Amino acid sequence: MTVPDTRRVAAFDGRADELDATITLVTDRVADRLIEAIEHDDTARSSSKTTGVALAGDERRQQLLVGAWIIEEITSVNEERLQRGTRPLSQSDEHHVRARVVAELTGAGPLEPYLSDPMVEEVDVNGPDSTWVTYTDGRKIDVGRLWASAAELTSFQKRMALRMTGTGEGRLDTSSPMLTLQSRDGARIVMVLGGTGEHGVSTHPRMAIRRFVVRQVGLSGLAELGLFPQPLVARLRALVRCGFTILVSGPPGAGKTTLLTELLGEVSPLERIITVEKNLLELRLEDDPRHPDAPALFTRQANAEGEGEITTRQLVELTRRLNPDRVVVGELVEDEALDMLDVASMCKRGSLATIHAHTADIVLQRLAYYVSKSNTSLPEFAVWSLIAQTVDFVVHIDLVRNAVEEQRAIRRVTSIIEVGGLGETGGVSSTEVWSIDDDDELVQVAPLSQRHLSRLRLAGYPAELFAVEATAR
């Protein structure tokens, strides 16, 4: 048996620690210069009304500056080592330092391997020593320690926040310990300040990243992924093209935004779709070649002085003057519900939206609750009347999991509800027209109302397409 040379191992560990310390030193120095440059650029732009892309949003300029500064700082480190009587960094060490610092300051640092993996859907950072990665196939793995300390993780958070937002509306500090950002590829990044001495809102600094990995596959592509049976594709396509107002409901992470995006993919390219979203652009129709005329609007939070806030209601009012065929108010949370119902009732072609709900049978009640909460002066009859006159269908997605065998969750459409107008005893009447049968298959269990069938016939779709017997076959 070979006995390891403990002196050689200790020397290797010492060299690795020294190199990590050098990386941290160079990262901190270059980060300070980048922060100073962004703040100076923001100040100069504010005072001179400069146009063009700000440094905070110009990734190419940042990369060029960071690259030049890294060379200067590595040269400075080598000079300091020579003054101490230590050999300068080797060429391979310099290359390693440069790559690590670039990834830390212009990329995603230790998260880069996961965020560049197309199979990764979610990344949850619970602290410096625990990061969970969830893959599209359902695997969930703790990849362990990615930062040496909570302080390093906090520094990484603040650098990323500043680089992605500038010094204006988005910041992560004691006065604003929670921040939601969006990366260039559309991923949602949530940061929480925490840990000893940070005066945050958690025991550790934390991050949660959600990526939208299924893009532009069409309804047929979603059917192939198992979201719903292939025969339902033609029926969903008809409902969308006919101009019905459809809500996509489901729990968090069920794939509501993905289904909404692909439903919108069935809209004619000649239609003008205006999207209104809260803070983040998750639908990203402007980047979709299926939608050549799809302006995107998003709300804006107030700045540090409490000024400049733009609400969903203001944007919805704006859409009326932008000649829309359809207005899509992303996710319905609180006030957005009333705004969506209001604008959908006035659009030429209805609307689509998502709403959080764990079961299909509570969707309309939750929608009514949101509407009542946003305008307490509306009588109950008016709330239900507005919903009955506006919403046509609810498509519910669920995360189906065999809890006994610990199987991964599968995204499936489990119910489609038709809204039929005001109920005889109050509320809204509705019928579940598609549901899961005894064989765990999604099948049509009831015919559509004559009101909706008439609209479909006028749009060129035969009533036979929605016959219960035809669907069963």
Tab-separated table of C-alpha atoms in Angstrom:
chain	number	residue	atom	x	y	z
A	1	MET	CA	0.000	0.000	0.000
A	2	THR	CA	1.365	3.395	-0.974
A	3	VAL	CA	1.491	5.948	1.823
A	4	PRO	CA	0.625	9.465	0.591
A	5	ASP	CA	3.268	12.154	1.010
A	6	THR	CA	1.553	14.446	3.535
A	7	ARG	CA	4.036	17.234	2.873
A	8	ARG	CA	3.221	17.216	-0.842
A	9	VAL	CA	-0.535	17.177	-0.121
A	10	ALA	CA	-0.165	20.068	2.328
A	11	ALA	CA	1.862	22.034	-0.205
A	12	PHE	CA	-0.774	21.422	-2.874
A	13	ASP	CA	-3.561	22.535	-0.520
A	14	GLY	CA	-1.562	25.619	0.443
A	15	ARG	CA	-1.012	26.536	-3.202
A	16	ALA	CA	-4.728	26.070	-3.969
A	17	ASP	CA	-5.678	28.280	-1.028
A	18	GLU	CA	-3.190	30.920	-2.175
A	19	LEU	CA	-4.613	30.847	-5.703
A	20	ASP	CA	-8.174	31.163	-4.365
A	21	ALA	CA	-7.056	34.156	-2.292
A	22	THR	CA	-5.561	35.729	-5.416
A	23	ILE	CA	-8.795	35.162	-7.339
A	24	THR	CA	-10.787	36.795	-4.523
A	25	LEU	CA	-8.374	39.737	-4.405
A	26	VAL	CA	-8.444	40.360	-8.159
A	27	THR	CA	-12.241	39.890	-8.250
A	28	ASP	CA	-12.777	42.441	-5.479
A	29	ARG	CA	-10.483	44.999	-7.085
A	30	VAL	CA	-11.986	44.672	-10.552
A	31	ALA	CA	-15.514	44.621	-9.076
A	32	ASP	CA	-14.830	47.914	-7.284
A	33	ARG	CA	-13.676	49.447	-10.556
A	34	LEU	CA	-16.732	48.129	-12.398
A	35	ILE	CA	-19.114	49.449	-9.736
A	36	GLU	CA	-17.401	52.831	-9.806
A	37	ALA	CA	-17.596	52.947	-13.619
A	38	ILE	CA	-21.318	52.048	-13.641
A	39	GLU	CA	-22.121	54.644	-10.984
A	40	HIS	CA	-20.093	57.292	-12.839
A	41	ASP	CA	-21.853	56.398	-16.104
A	42	ASP	CA	-25.285	56.650	-14.434
A	43	THR	CA	-24.411	60.039	-12.910
A	44	ALA	CA	-23.078	61.371	-16.209
A	45	ARG	CA	-26.156	60.191	-18.087
A	46	SER	CA	-28.499	61.780	-15.531
A	47	SER	CA	-26.765	65.151	-15.641
A	48	SER	CA	-26.203	65.372	-19.408
A	49	LYS	CA	-29.330	63.527	-20.638
A	50	THR	CA	-27.065	61.193	-22.608
A	51	THR	CA	-28.790	58.750	-24.947
A	52	GLY	CA	-27.693	55.276	-25.932
A	53	VAL	CA	-27.149	52.102	-23.938
A	54	ALA	CA	-26.073	52.558	-20.325
A	55	LEU	CA	-22.964	50.719	-19.151
A	56	ALA	CA	-25.113	48.740	-16.686
A	57	GLY	CA	-26.975	47.218	-19.634
A	58	ASP	CA	-24.078	46.964	-22.107
A	59	GLU	CA	-22.635	43.507	-21.609
A	60	ARG	CA	-20.022	43.880	-24.367
A	61	ARG	CA	-18.556	47.094	-22.896
A	62	GLN	CA	-18.459	45.510	-19.457
A	63	GLN	CA	-16.575	42.493	-20.801
A	64	LEU	CA	-13.994	44.704	-22.545
A	65	LEU	CA	-13.443	46.834	-19.441
A	66	VAL	CA	-13.239	43.832	-17.124
A	67	GLY	CA	-10.760	42.102	-19.439
A	68	ALA	CA	-8.443	45.120	-19.469
A	69	TRP	CA	-8.706	45.641	-15.710
A	70	ILE	CA	-7.950	41.964	-14.981
A	71	ILE	CA	-4.678	42.227	-16.908
A	72	GLU	CA	-3.756	45.370	-14.929
A	73	GLU	CA	-4.633	43.800	-11.578
A	74	ILE	CA	-2.770	40.544	-12.299
A	75	THR	CA	0.278	42.637	-13.229
A	76	SER	CA	-0.113	44.489	-9.931
A	77	VAL	CA	-0.384	41.187	-8.016
A	78	ASN	CA	2.804	39.872	-9.645
A	79	GLU	CA	4.639	43.065	-8.731
A	80	GLU	CA	3.500	42.707	-5.124
A	81	ARG	CA	4.667	39.057	-5.077
A	82	LEU	CA	8.096	40.037	-6.390
A	83	GLN	CA	8.381	42.707	-3.692
A	84	ARG	CA	7.697	40.001	-1.069
A	85	GLY	CA	10.317	37.754	-2.650
A	86	THR	CA	7.714	35.378	-4.115
A	87	ARG	CA	7.684	34.117	-7.675
A	88	PRO	CA	5.037	35.676	-9.942
A	89	LEU	CA	2.054	33.621	-11.051
A	90	SER	CA	2.742	31.033	-13.717
A	91	GLN	CA	1.118	31.375	-17.114
A	92	SER	CA	-1.364	28.599	-16.320
A	93	ASP	CA	-2.246	30.223	-12.975
A	94	GLU	CA	-2.788	33.579	-14.670
A	95	HIS	CA	-5.096	31.915	-17.178
A	96	HIS	CA	-7.014	30.229	-14.346
A	97	VAL	CA	-7.344	33.501	-12.402
A	98	ARG	CA	-8.494	35.368	-15.504
A	99	ALA	CA	-11.146	32.743	-16.363
A	100	ARG	CA	-12.515	32.629	-12.807
A	101	VAL	CA	-12.692	36.427	-12.459
A	102	VAL	CA	-14.369	36.849	-15.855
A	103	ALA	CA	-16.978	34.236	-14.932
A	104	GLU	CA	-17.552	35.925	-11.576
A	105	LEU	CA	-17.966	39.443	-12.943
A	106	THR	CA	-19.471	39.088	-16.411
A	107	GLY	CA	-21.040	35.637	-16.160
A	108	ALA	CA	-22.726	33.709	-13.398
A	109	GLY	CA	-19.637	32.787	-11.408
A	110	PRO	CA	-19.879	29.324	-9.847
A	111	LEU	CA	-23.417	29.009	-11.232
A	112	GLU	CA	-22.196	29.314	-14.833
A	113	PRO	CA	-21.953	25.526	-15.517
A	114	TYR	CA	-25.571	25.057	-14.477
A	115	LEU	CA	-27.044	28.108	-16.181
A	116	SER	CA	-25.334	27.161	-19.442
A	117	ASP	CA	-26.783	23.629	-19.255
A	118	PRO	CA	-29.994	23.497	-21.347
A	119	MET	CA	-31.298	20.672	-19.138
A	120	VAL	CA	-31.270	22.781	-15.955
A	121	GLU	CA	-34.646	24.313	-15.085
A	122	GLU	CA	-34.202	25.662	-11.555
A	123	VAL	CA	-31.275	26.605	-9.307
A	124	ASP	CA	-31.929	27.248	-5.601
A	125	VAL	CA	-29.049	28.654	-3.543
A	126	ASN	CA	-29.720	28.058	0.157
A	127	GLY	CA	-26.373	29.436	1.284
A	128	PRO	CA	-22.686	29.198	0.398
A	129	ASP	CA	-22.541	25.469	1.159
A	130	SER	CA	-25.813	24.228	-0.380
A	131	THR	CA	-27.190	24.732	-3.888
A	132	TRP	CA	-29.956	22.564	-5.318
A	133	VAL	CA	-30.187	22.092	-9.097
A	134	THR	CA	-33.413	20.804	-10.678
A	135	TYR	CA	-33.286	19.324	-14.169
A	136	THR	CA	-36.026	19.089	-16.796
A	137	ASP	CA	-36.213	15.312	-16.323
A	138	GLY	CA	-37.143	15.782	-12.648
A	139	ARG	CA	-33.737	15.112	-11.072
A	140	LYS	CA	-32.914	17.310	-8.081
A	141	ILE	CA	-29.320	17.384	-6.871
A	142	ASP	CA	-27.495	19.273	-4.114
A	143	VAL	CA	-24.206	20.272	-5.732
A	144	GLY	CA	-22.752	21.368	-2.381
A	145	ARG	CA	-20.512	24.336	-1.579
A	146	LEU	CA	-20.032	26.887	-4.351
A	147	TRP	CA	-18.820	29.860	-2.273
A	148	ALA	CA	-16.220	29.912	0.501
A	149	SER	CA	-18.380	31.972	2.851
A	150	ALA	CA	-21.674	33.825	3.209
A	151	ALA	CA	-19.777	37.086	2.680
A	152	GLU	CA	-18.525	35.881	-0.732
A	153	LEU	CA	-22.043	34.844	-1.740
A	154	THR	CA	-23.429	38.228	-0.651
A	155	SER	CA	-20.733	40.039	-2.644
A	156	PHE	CA	-21.637	37.911	-5.672
A	157	GLN	CA	-25.330	38.808	-5.251
A	158	LYS	CA	-24.636	42.532	-5.044
A	159	ARG	CA	-22.311	42.497	-8.051
A	160	MET	CA	-24.859	40.624	-10.149
A	161	ALA	CA	-27.640	42.973	-9.035
A	162	LEU	CA	-25.642	46.070	-9.902
A	163	ARG	CA	-24.421	44.678	-13.214
A	164	MET	CA	-27.934	43.768	-14.329
A	165	THR	CA	-29.803	46.852	-13.118
A	166	GLY	CA	-27.346	49.717	-12.677
A	167	THR	CA	-27.639	51.907	-9.601
A	168	GLY	CA	-31.244	52.947	-10.213
A	169	GLU	CA	-34.366	50.933	-9.504
A	170	GLY	CA	-32.854	47.533	-8.684
A	171	ARG	CA	-30.607	47.233	-5.657
A	172	LEU	CA	-29.849	44.726	-2.921
A	173	ASP	CA	-29.031	46.332	0.415
A	174	THR	CA	-30.389	46.848	3.906
A	175	SER	CA	-33.184	49.116	2.717
A	176	SER	CA	-34.111	46.717	-0.098
A	177	PRO	CA	-33.242	43.153	1.037
A	178	MET	CA	-35.252	41.394	-1.701
A	179	LEU	CA	-34.709	41.778	-5.434
A	180	THR	CA	-36.170	40.136	-8.537
A	181	LEU	CA	-34.246	40.382	-11.810
A	182	GLN	CA	-34.418	38.946	-15.293
A	183	SER	CA	-31.426	37.676	-17.224
A	184	ARG	CA	-30.945	38.271	-20.922
A	185	ASP	CA	-32.248	34.778	-21.747
A	186	GLY	CA	-35.445	35.439	-19.781
A	187	ALA	CA	-34.601	33.542	-16.582
A	188	ARG	CA	-36.133	34.912	-13.376
A	189	ILE	CA	-33.584	35.584	-10.626
A	190	VAL	CA	-34.717	36.246	-7.060
A	191	MET	CA	-32.156	37.380	-4.476
A	192	VAL	CA	-32.616	37.569	-0.710
A	193	LEU	CA	-30.173	39.366	1.571
A	194	GLY	CA	-29.327	37.421	4.706
A	195	GLY	CA	-26.701	36.232	7.106
A	196	THR	CA	-24.923	37.680	10.101
A	197	GLY	CA	-24.296	41.406	9.909
A	198	GLU	CA	-26.303	42.049	6.750
A	199	HIS	CA	-29.581	43.049	8.444
A	200	GLY	CA	-31.473	41.049	5.832
A	201	VAL	CA	-34.611	38.927	5.981
A	202	SER	CA	-33.126	35.417	6.069
A	203	THR	CA	-30.601	33.404	8.056
A	204	HIS	CA	-28.403	33.059	4.950
A	205	PRO	CA	-28.056	34.872	1.628
A	206	ARG	CA	-30.262	33.043	-0.858
A	207	MET	CA	-31.064	32.924	-4.561
A	208	ALA	CA	-33.747	31.222	-6.642
A	209	ILE	CA	-33.411	31.005	-10.423
A	210	ARG	CA	-36.158	29.778	-12.731
A	211	ARG	CA	-35.391	29.212	-16.391
A	212	PHE	CA	-37.924	28.785	-19.188
A	213	VAL	CA	-36.392	25.863	-21.038
A	214	VAL	CA	-39.287	24.970	-23.357
A	215	ARG	CA	-39.644	27.615	-26.065
A	216	GLN	CA	-41.520	27.715	-29.378
A	217	VAL	CA	-42.337	24.013	-29.619
A	218	GLY	CA	-46.004	24.598	-30.491
A	219	LEU	CA	-49.030	22.819	-29.049
A	220	SER	CA	-48.023	19.625	-30.861
A	221	GLY	CA	-44.635	19.784	-29.144
A	222	LEU	CA	-46.303	20.123	-25.732
A	223	ALA	CA	-48.515	17.135	-26.556
A	224	GLU	CA	-45.420	15.099	-27.402
A	225	LEU	CA	-43.999	16.077	-24.013
A	226	GLY	CA	-47.106	14.573	-22.400
A	227	LEU	CA	-48.867	17.767	-21.311
A	228	PHE	CA	-52.116	16.698	-23.006
A	229	PRO	CA	-53.318	14.182	-25.647
A	230	GLN	CA	-52.516	14.918	-29.286
A	231	PRO	CA	-56.238	15.119	-30.336
A	232	LEU	CA	-56.647	18.130	-28.041
A	233	VAL	CA	-54.225	20.201	-30.155
A	234	ALA	CA	-56.783	20.980	-32.877
A	235	ARG	CA	-59.418	21.905	-30.307
A	236	LEU	CA	-57.160	24.237	-28.340
A	237	ARG	CA	-56.034	25.808	-31.610
A	238	ALA	CA	-59.660	26.454	-32.560
A	239	LEU	CA	-60.482	28.034	-29.189
A	240	VAL	CA	-57.524	30.410	-29.474
A	241	ARG	CA	-58.059	31.388	-33.100
A	242	CYS	CA	-61.765	31.922	-32.498
A	243	GLY	CA	-60.855	34.655	-29.999
A	244	PHE	CA	-62.085	33.157	-26.729
A	245	THR	CA	-60.716	34.509	-23.458
A	246	ILE	CA	-58.797	31.687	-21.776
A	247	LEU	CA	-57.238	31.452	-18.326
A	248	VAL	CA	-54.369	29.009	-17.749
A	249	SER	CA	-54.344	27.944	-14.100
A	250	GLY	CA	-52.124	25.746	-11.982
A	251	PRO	CA	-49.712	25.647	-9.039
A	252	PRO	CA	-46.238	27.256	-9.107
A	253	GLY	CA	-43.866	25.529	-11.519
A	254	ALA	CA	-46.613	23.682	-13.387
A	255	GLY	CA	-45.777	25.273	-16.744
A	256	LYS	CA	-48.533	27.886	-16.992
A	257	THR	CA	-46.365	30.453	-18.797
A	258	THR	CA	-45.084	27.824	-21.223
A	259	LEU	CA	-48.616	26.725	-22.147
A	260	LEU	CA	-49.785	30.342	-22.428
A	261	THR	CA	-46.893	31.123	-24.781
A	262	GLU	CA	-47.708	28.160	-27.024
A	263	LEU	CA	-51.427	28.969	-27.042
A	264	LEU	CA	-50.477	32.447	-28.226
A	265	GLY	CA	-48.305	30.769	-30.843
A	266	GLU	CA	-51.549	29.707	-32.563
A	267	VAL	CA	-52.676	33.318	-33.025
A	268	SER	CA	-52.507	34.588	-36.602
A	269	PRO	CA	-49.314	36.549	-37.361
A	270	LEU	CA	-51.585	39.287	-38.752
A	271	GLU	CA	-52.989	39.986	-35.292
A	272	ARG	CA	-51.445	42.692	-33.132
A	273	ILE	CA	-50.852	41.313	-29.621
A	274	ILE	CA	-49.859	43.689	-26.823
A	275	THR	CA	-48.513	42.089	-23.656
A	276	VAL	CA	-48.602	43.740	-20.238
A	277	GLU	CA	-46.468	42.080	-17.548
A	278	LYS	CA	-45.455	42.880	-14.018
A	279	ASN	CA	-41.761	43.859	-13.742
A	280	LEU	CA	-40.448	40.971	-15.865
A	281	LEU	CA	-40.979	39.979	-19.502
A	282	GLU	CA	-41.604	36.238	-19.269
A	283	LEU	CA	-43.726	35.805	-22.406
A	284	ARG	CA	-41.111	37.414	-24.688
A	285	LEU	CA	-43.368	37.444	-27.749
A	286	GLU	CA	-41.206	40.112	-29.388
A	287	ASP	CA	-38.441	37.486	-29.662
A	288	ASP	CA	-40.823	34.936	-31.193
A	289	PRO	CA	-40.824	34.882	-35.025
A	290	ARG	CA	-44.474	33.742	-34.898
A	291	HIS	CA	-45.438	37.222	-33.693
A	292	PRO	CA	-44.129	39.985	-35.991
A	293	ASP	CA	-46.441	42.577	-34.391
A	294	ALA	CA	-46.314	42.046	-30.614
A	295	PRO	CA	-45.274	45.110	-28.560
A	296	ALA	CA	-44.335	44.303	-24.958
A	297	LEU	CA	-45.069	46.554	-21.971
A	298	PHE	CA	-44.006	46.016	-18.366
A	299	THR	CA	-44.593	47.768	-15.067
A	300	ARG	CA	-41.893	49.731	-13.279
A	301	GLN	CA	-41.235	50.083	-9.579
A	302	ALA	CA	-40.657	53.445	-7.951
A	303	ASN	CA	-37.040	54.591	-7.680
A	304	ALA	CA	-35.175	55.297	-4.448
A	305	GLU	CA	-36.995	58.638	-4.143
A	306	GLY	CA	-40.388	56.943	-4.468
A	307	GLU	CA	-41.003	58.332	-7.943
A	308	GLY	CA	-41.525	56.892	-11.405
A	309	GLU	CA	-43.792	53.929	-10.612
A	310	ILE	CA	-45.802	52.624	-13.565
A	311	THR	CA	-48.693	50.293	-12.696
A	312	THR	CA	-50.501	47.594	-14.642
A	313	ARG	CA	-53.612	49.758	-14.714
A	314	GLN	CA	-51.721	52.616	-16.376
A	315	LEU	CA	-50.345	50.280	-19.022
A	316	VAL	CA	-53.741	48.716	-19.658
A	317	GLU	CA	-55.154	52.186	-20.229
A	318	LEU	CA	-52.284	52.828	-22.648
A	319	THR	CA	-53.048	49.679	-24.663
A	320	ARG	CA	-56.449	51.075	-25.622
A	321	ARG	CA	-54.625	53.678	-27.723
A	322	LEU	CA	-52.156	51.228	-29.273
A	323	ASN	CA	-54.630	49.564	-31.658
A	324	PRO	CA	-54.497	46.018	-30.233
A	325	ASP	CA	-56.309	42.956	-31.561
A	326	ARG	CA	-55.542	41.176	-28.289
A	327	VAL	CA	-54.150	42.343	-24.965
A	328	VAL	CA	-52.456	39.734	-22.771
A	329	VAL	CA	-52.018	40.653	-19.099
A	330	GLY	CA	-49.451	37.993	-18.145
A	331	GLU	CA	-50.101	36.696	-14.650
A	332	LEU	CA	-53.194	37.674	-12.675
A	333	VAL	CA	-52.227	38.664	-9.137
A	334	GLU	CA	-54.279	41.163	-7.170
A	335	ASP	CA	-55.121	44.261	-9.285
A	336	GLU	CA	-54.160	42.628	-12.595
A	337	ALA	CA	-57.356	40.526	-12.479
A	338	LEU	CA	-59.705	43.486	-12.801
A	339	ASP	CA	-57.453	45.093	-15.409
A	340	MET	CA	-57.438	41.931	-17.543
A	341	LEU	CA	-61.225	41.517	-17.381
A	342	ASP	CA	-61.697	45.162	-18.224
A	343	VAL	CA	-59.453	45.165	-21.273
A	344	ALA	CA	-60.492	41.684	-22.496
A	345	SER	CA	-64.108	42.757	-22.691
A	346	MET	CA	-63.086	45.582	-25.027
A	347	CYS	CA	-60.583	43.735	-27.241
A	348	LYS	CA	-61.434	42.548	-30.726
A	349	ARG	CA	-60.153	39.041	-30.011
A	350	GLY	CA	-60.359	38.463	-26.260
A	351	SER	CA	-57.379	37.789	-24.013
A	352	LEU	CA	-55.301	35.087	-22.320
A	353	ALA	CA	-53.648	35.056	-18.899
A	354	THR	CA	-52.318	32.793	-16.150
A	355	ILE	CA	-53.529	32.531	-12.568
A	356	HIS	CA	-52.252	30.563	-9.559
A	357	ALA	CA	-54.613	27.828	-8.341
A	358	HIS	CA	-53.980	24.324	-7.002
A	359	THR	CA	-57.308	22.970	-8.300
A	360	ALA	CA	-59.472	23.930	-11.260
A	361	ASP	CA	-62.657	24.357	-9.215
A	362	ILE	CA	-61.330	27.347	-7.255
A	363	VAL	CA	-60.066	29.397	-10.213
A	364	LEU	CA	-63.194	31.488	-10.715
A	365	GLN	CA	-63.571	32.091	-6.979
A	366	ARG	CA	-59.984	33.254	-6.770
A	367	LEU	CA	-60.483	35.518	-9.760
A	368	ALA	CA	-63.556	37.038	-8.092
A	369	TYR	CA	-61.571	37.531	-4.875
A	370	TYR	CA	-58.817	39.400	-6.732
A	371	VAL	CA	-61.349	41.612	-8.501
A	372	SER	CA	-63.199	42.416	-5.260
A	373	LYS	CA	-59.931	43.166	-3.476
A	374	SER	CA	-58.768	45.592	-6.155
A	375	ASN	CA	-62.073	47.492	-6.167
A	376	THR	CA	-64.005	47.103	-2.924
A	377	SER	CA	-66.841	49.337	-4.165
A	378	LEU	CA	-67.941	46.798	-6.789
A	379	PRO	CA	-71.048	44.869	-5.665
A	380	GLU	CA	-70.837	41.074	-5.758
A	381	PHE	CA	-73.269	40.824	-8.671
A	382	ALA	CA	-71.101	43.163	-10.758
A	383	VAL	CA	-67.988	41.083	-10.036
A	384	TRP	CA	-69.593	37.810	-11.118
A	385	SER	CA	-71.262	39.489	-14.086
A	386	LEU	CA	-67.924	40.822	-15.341
A	387	ILE	CA	-66.340	37.372	-15.044
A	388	ALA	CA	-69.289	35.637	-16.742
A	389	GLN	CA	-69.276	38.099	-19.643
A	390	THR	CA	-65.516	37.929	-20.197
A	391	VAL	CA	-63.989	34.518	-19.381
A	392	ASP	CA	-64.816	31.628	-21.731
A	393	PHE	CA	-62.531	28.756	-20.688
A	394	VAL	CA	-60.123	27.719	-17.932
A	395	VAL	CA	-57.319	25.271	-18.768
A	396	HIS	CA	-55.820	23.774	-15.603
A	397	ILE	CA	-52.329	22.250	-15.401
A	398	ASP	CA	-51.259	20.130	-12.462
A	399	LEU	CA	-48.047	18.568	-11.217
A	400	VAL	CA	-48.990	14.887	-11.093
A	401	ARG	CA	-46.757	12.844	-8.802
A	402	ASN	CA	-46.898	9.269	-7.510
A	403	ALA	CA	-46.147	10.039	-3.862
A	404	VAL	CA	-46.106	6.357	-2.863
A	405	GLU	CA	-43.234	5.481	-5.213
A	406	GLU	CA	-41.486	8.873	-4.904
A	407	GLN	CA	-41.728	9.458	-8.645
A	408	ARG	CA	-40.893	12.803	-10.210
A	409	ALA	CA	-43.737	15.222	-10.873
A	410	ILE	CA	-45.205	15.208	-14.389
A	411	ARG	CA	-46.877	18.285	-15.869
A	412	ARG	CA	-50.336	17.484	-17.235
A	413	VAL	CA	-53.497	19.312	-18.195
A	414	THR	CA	-56.066	17.720	-15.884
A	415	SER	CA	-59.172	19.809	-16.512
A	416	ILE	CA	-60.756	22.259	-18.948
A	417	ILE	CA	-63.730	24.249	-17.694
A	418	GLU	CA	-66.249	26.110	-19.828
A	419	VAL	CA	-67.723	29.257	-18.284
A	420	GLY	CA	-71.399	29.431	-19.092
A	421	GLY	CA	-72.643	32.746	-17.731
A	422	LEU	CA	-74.263	33.795	-14.472
A	423	GLY	CA	-75.509	31.031	-12.199
A	424	GLU	CA	-79.141	30.773	-11.206
A	425	THR	CA	-78.338	31.082	-7.500
A	426	GLY	CA	-75.472	33.545	-7.837
A	427	GLY	CA	-71.876	33.281	-8.940
A	428	VAL	CA	-70.939	31.871	-12.333
A	429	SER	CA	-72.172	28.660	-13.899
A	430	SER	CA	-69.445	26.420	-15.302
A	431	THR	CA	-69.054	22.950	-16.773
A	432	GLU	CA	-66.020	20.711	-16.769
A	433	VAL	CA	-65.833	19.668	-20.412
A	434	TRP	CA	-62.522	17.802	-20.240
A	435	SER	CA	-61.389	15.796	-17.217
A	436	ILE	CA	-59.295	12.795	-16.200
A	437	ASP	CA	-61.135	9.467	-16.596
A	438	ASP	CA	-60.682	6.193	-14.715
A	439	ASP	CA	-57.766	5.284	-17.002
A	440	ASP	CA	-55.976	8.534	-16.095
A	441	GLU	CA	-56.555	9.943	-19.585
A	442	LEU	CA	-57.796	13.468	-20.367
A	443	VAL	CA	-61.062	13.053	-22.276
A	444	GLN	CA	-64.045	15.206	-23.213
A	445	VAL	CA	-66.911	14.461	-20.855
A	446	ALA	CA	-69.459	17.124	-21.841
A	447	PRO	CA	-70.410	19.045	-24.997
A	448	LEU	CA	-69.721	22.742	-25.366
A	449	SER	CA	-72.587	25.198	-24.944
A	450	GLN	CA	-74.497	26.370	-27.994
A	451	ARG	CA	-73.219	29.889	-27.347
A	452	HIS	CA	-69.601	28.839	-27.853
A	453	LEU	CA	-70.398	26.344	-30.646
A	454	SER	CA	-72.104	29.112	-32.604
A	455	ARG	CA	-68.995	31.290	-32.414
A	456	LEU	CA	-66.856	28.362	-33.517
A	457	ARG	CA	-69.129	27.666	-36.506
A	458	LEU	CA	-69.006	31.314	-37.561
A	459	ALA	CA	-65.211	31.113	-37.390
A	460	GLY	CA	-65.234	28.116	-39.736
A	461	TYR	CA	-64.881	25.246	-37.259
A	462	PRO	CA	-67.454	22.418	-37.499
A	463	ALA	CA	-69.408	21.560	-34.362
A	464	GLU	CA	-68.381	17.923	-34.888
A	465	LEU	CA	-64.844	18.837	-33.856
A	466	PHE	CA	-66.122	19.261	-30.300
A	467	ALA	CA	-68.534	16.336	-30.216
A	468	VAL	CA	-67.986	14.124	-27.183
A	469	GLU	CA	-68.137	10.935	-29.269
A	470	ALA	CA	-65.559	12.272	-31.760
A	471	THR	CA	-63.153	13.112	-28.961
A	472	ALA	CA	-63.609	9.699	-27.377
A	473	ARG	CA	-62.678	7.972	-30.606
